[in-house]
Amino acid sequence: RAVAVAVGLDEETAKAEIIRLVEAWLRQDMLPQAEVAKAIGIPLLTLNQAVKDGRLRSYHNANATNPRRGRRVVSLKEAQELWV
């Protein structure tokens, strides 16, 4: 509950987001934004704008080896649903 309040979500929405993120990780669907853009053939700027606009969610990648690159990941499946 504290996490939900901290990020401004109600408890049910926070639970749904956590479940969605875990499912994406389990299917190994979460990739750095640049890799997703390349995989679906769109400019990285376009993907970044979708994240900024809220059409695509991005998450912090705690496992990124370089903190300046690959630190934000998105779901390849969700990106494909937007553009493919």
C-alpha positions as a printed Julia matrix, in Angstrom:
84×3 Matrix{Float64}:
  0.0     0.0     0.0
  2.8     2.43    0.81
  4.23    1.98   -2.69
  0.85    2.69   -4.27
  0.45    5.88   -2.27
  4.04    6.94   -2.99
  3.51    6.78   -6.76
  0.03    8.26   -6.64
 -1.96    5.14   -7.54
 -4.82    3.53   -5.73
 -4.02    0.12   -4.29
 -5.83   -1.92   -6.97
 -4.19   -0.03   -9.83
 -0.78   -0.47   -8.21
 -1.36   -4.23   -7.88
 -2.43   -4.47  -11.52
  0.7    -2.58  -12.63
  2.95   -4.87  -10.59
  1.29   -7.97  -12.06
  1.61   -6.59  -15.6
  5.29   -5.82  -15.06
  6.01   -9.28  -13.61
  4.22  -10.96  -16.52
  6.3    -8.96  -19.0
  9.53   -9.86  -17.23
  8.55  -13.53  -17.16
  8.0   -13.62  -20.9
 11.31  -11.75  -21.3
  9.49   -9.0   -23.1
 11.09   -6.01  -21.39
 13.86   -4.5   -23.5
 15.73   -1.19  -23.59
 13.84    1.47  -25.51
 16.44    1.63  -28.31
 16.21   -2.14  -28.89
 12.41   -2.04  -29.05
 12.45    0.88  -31.51
 14.93   -0.96  -33.73
 12.99   -4.26  -33.51
  9.74   -2.72  -34.71
 11.34   -0.3   -37.17
 10.44    3.07  -35.7
 12.67    5.99  -34.72
 13.71    6.04  -31.06
 12.34    9.57  -30.85
  8.87    8.26  -31.78
  9.01    5.61  -29.06
 10.26    8.15  -26.51
  7.37   10.46  -27.39
  4.86    7.64  -26.84
  6.36    7.1   -23.38
  6.22   10.83  -22.66
  2.59   11.02  -23.84
  1.61    8.05  -21.67
  0.69    5.77  -24.58
  3.5     3.38  -23.61
  4.82    2.71  -20.11
  8.52    2.53  -19.37
 10.2     1.09  -16.32
 13.54    1.54  -14.6
 15.99   -1.26  -15.42
 17.82   -1.98  -12.18
 20.03   -4.48  -14.02
 21.43   -2.03  -16.58
 25.21   -2.32  -16.66
 25.61    1.25  -17.87
 23.45    3.75  -15.97
 23.41    6.13  -18.95
 22.24    3.55  -21.51
 19.51    0.96  -21.29
 18.21    2.23  -17.98
 14.6     2.46  -19.18
 12.83   -0.58  -20.57
  9.5    -1.04  -22.31
  7.42   -4.04  -23.31
  8.08   -5.16  -26.88
  4.57   -6.61  -27.06
  2.95   -3.35  -25.97
  5.03   -1.36  -28.46
  4.07   -3.76  -31.25
  0.4    -3.28  -30.37
  0.85    0.46  -30.96
  2.77    0.34  -34.24
  2.59   -3.08  -35.88
